[in-house]
Amino acid sequence: MATVTLKGNLVHTTGNLPKVGSLIPDFTLIDADLSPKKLSDYKGKKLVLNIFPSVDTGTCAMSVREFNQKASTLVNTVVLCISKDLPFAQKRFCAAEGLKNVITLSAFRSSFGKDYGLEFSDGPMKGLLSRVVIIVDEKGKVIYEEQVPEISHEPDYDSALKTLIK
């Protein structure tokens, strides 16, 4: 279990993130058209997993915008923005913002948060996903992970993206 803060108050997650060097666990998440998406759908691609509580918060929305801009120019790389928001809300947000370089996926009916050890187990956001960035290489190996220690803060975009251009 990891401990992070929400405006200075301690909150816990259900486990620990996949470790750098390990193979990323499989997942099934829901795409904007309500179809299931599995890890294998992105086989052979580098992945940026931008995981957050809800696109309806300022910091979460900023992370989607930032990764849309920064990672969109990277070769053979897919940015997956993952939350428990319903696919309709994710799609509406991306349309309103004109975001076309990220894929939003919903964990609203999956065990993704628990499988990855990043679902909040207590506090006001219990059941939602912690703010996390995981970078995966073409072979499915974790090459970077960051669990943002204060939920209201943005991830370290530059450190995450540097791992993709090595």
PDB file of N, CA, C and O in Angstrom, residues 2 5 35 38 40 45 54 68 82 87 103 105 115 123 137 158 166:
ATOM      1  N   ALA A   2       0.532   2.212  -0.827  1.00  0.00           N
ATOM      2  CA  ALA A   2       1.254   3.482  -0.885  1.00  0.00           C
ATOM      3  C   ALA A   2       0.461   4.547  -0.139  1.00  0.00           C
ATOM      4  O   ALA A   2      -0.755   4.450  -0.012  1.00  0.00           O
ATOM      5  N   THR A   5      -0.861  12.240  -0.392  1.00  0.00           N
ATOM      6  CA  THR A   5      -1.677  13.219   0.312  1.00  0.00           C
ATOM      7  C   THR A   5      -2.681  13.880  -0.629  1.00  0.00           C
ATOM      8  O   THR A   5      -2.459  13.975  -1.833  1.00  0.00           O
ATOM      9  N   SER A  35     -16.332   0.097 -26.344  1.00  0.00           N
ATOM     10  CA  SER A  35     -15.709  -1.193 -26.651  1.00  0.00           C
ATOM     11  C   SER A  35     -14.570  -1.459 -25.667  1.00  0.00           C
ATOM     12  O   SER A  35     -13.926  -0.523 -25.177  1.00  0.00           O
ATOM     13  N   LYS A  38      -7.764  -3.850 -24.567  1.00  0.00           N
ATOM     14  CA  LYS A  38      -6.818  -4.633 -23.774  1.00  0.00           C
ATOM     15  C   LYS A  38      -5.406  -4.127 -24.034  1.00  0.00           C
ATOM     16  O   LYS A  38      -5.142  -3.487 -25.054  1.00  0.00           O
ATOM     17  N   SER A  40      -3.029  -5.816 -25.051  1.00  0.00           N
ATOM     18  CA  SER A  40      -2.573  -6.425 -26.307  1.00  0.00           C
ATOM     19  C   SER A  40      -2.982  -5.616 -27.542  1.00  0.00           C
ATOM     20  O   SER A  40      -2.364  -5.743 -28.597  1.00  0.00           O
ATOM     21  N   LYS A  45       3.909  -1.063 -29.294  1.00  0.00           N
ATOM     22  CA  LYS A  45       3.940   0.395 -29.117  1.00  0.00           C
ATOM     23  C   LYS A  45       4.510   0.737 -27.742  1.00  0.00           C
ATOM     24  O   LYS A  45       4.360  -0.018 -26.783  1.00  0.00           O
ATOM     25  N   SER A  54     -10.091  12.134 -11.989  1.00  0.00           N
ATOM     26  CA  SER A  54     -11.230  12.538 -12.812  1.00  0.00           C
ATOM     27  C   SER A  54     -10.854  13.685 -13.733  1.00  0.00           C
ATOM     28  O   SER A  54     -10.266  14.676 -13.297  1.00  0.00           O
ATOM     29  N   ASN A  68      -1.165  15.362 -24.281  1.00  0.00           N
ATOM     30  CA  ASN A  68      -1.612  15.498 -25.662  1.00  0.00           C
ATOM     31  C   ASN A  68      -0.591  16.303 -26.466  1.00  0.00           C
ATOM     32  O   ASN A  68      -0.215  15.937 -27.575  1.00  0.00           O
ATOM     33  N   ILE A  82      -6.239   7.481 -18.418  1.00  0.00           N
ATOM     34  CA  ILE A  82      -7.088   6.502 -17.739  1.00  0.00           C
ATOM     35  C   ILE A  82      -7.660   7.078 -16.443  1.00  0.00           C
ATOM     36  O   ILE A  82      -6.918   7.577 -15.592  1.00  0.00           O
ATOM     37  N   PRO A  87     -16.977   6.897 -20.119  1.00  0.00           N
ATOM     38  CA  PRO A  87     -16.460   7.202 -21.456  1.00  0.00           C
ATOM     39  C   PRO A  87     -17.117   8.427 -22.093  1.00  0.00           C
ATOM     40  O   PRO A  87     -16.469   9.170 -22.833  1.00  0.00           O
ATOM     41  N   ILE A 103      -5.656   8.867 -26.153  1.00  0.00           N
ATOM     42  CA  ILE A 103      -6.782   7.930 -26.116  1.00  0.00           C
ATOM     43  C   ILE A 103      -7.269   7.893 -24.673  1.00  0.00           C
ATOM     44  O   ILE A 103      -6.478   7.640 -23.757  1.00  0.00           O
ATOM     45  N   LEU A 105      -9.422   6.137 -21.761  1.00  0.00           N
ATOM     46  CA  LEU A 105      -9.959   4.827 -21.399  1.00  0.00           C
ATOM     47  C   LEU A 105     -10.545   4.907 -19.999  1.00  0.00           C
ATOM     48  O   LEU A 105      -9.953   5.528 -19.110  1.00  0.00           O
ATOM     49  N   ASP A 115      -5.620  -3.893  -9.550  1.00  0.00           N
ATOM     50  CA  ASP A 115      -4.579  -4.701 -10.188  1.00  0.00           C
ATOM     51  C   ASP A 115      -3.257  -3.951 -10.258  1.00  0.00           C
ATOM     52  O   ASP A 115      -2.188  -4.557 -10.164  1.00  0.00           O
ATOM     53  N   GLY A 123     -10.277   7.830   2.384  1.00  0.00           N
ATOM     54  CA  GLY A 123     -10.338   9.261   2.102  1.00  0.00           C
ATOM     55  C   GLY A 123     -11.513   9.623   1.206  1.00  0.00           C
ATOM     56  O   GLY A 123     -12.269   8.758   0.758  1.00  0.00           O
ATOM     57  N   ASP A 137       7.681   0.139 -22.420  1.00  0.00           N
ATOM     58  CA  ASP A 137       8.355   0.018 -23.718  1.00  0.00           C
ATOM     59  C   ASP A 137       7.582  -0.903 -24.656  1.00  0.00           C
ATOM     60  O   ASP A 137       6.533  -1.448 -24.286  1.00  0.00           O
ATOM     61  N   ASP A 158       8.468  16.005 -17.822  1.00  0.00           N
ATOM     62  CA  ASP A 158       9.772  15.926 -18.478  1.00  0.00           C
ATOM     63  C   ASP A 158      10.524  14.648 -18.114  1.00  0.00           C
ATOM     64  O   ASP A 158      11.088  13.989 -18.984  1.00  0.00           O
ATOM     65  N   LYS A 166      15.322   7.740 -24.977  1.00  0.00           N
ATOM     66  CA  LYS A 166      16.656   7.173 -24.715  1.00  0.00           C
ATOM     67  C   LYS A 166      17.067   6.271 -25.842  1.00  0.00           C
ATOM     68  O   LYS A 166      16.309   5.632 -26.485  1.00  0.00           O
TER      69      LYS A 166
END
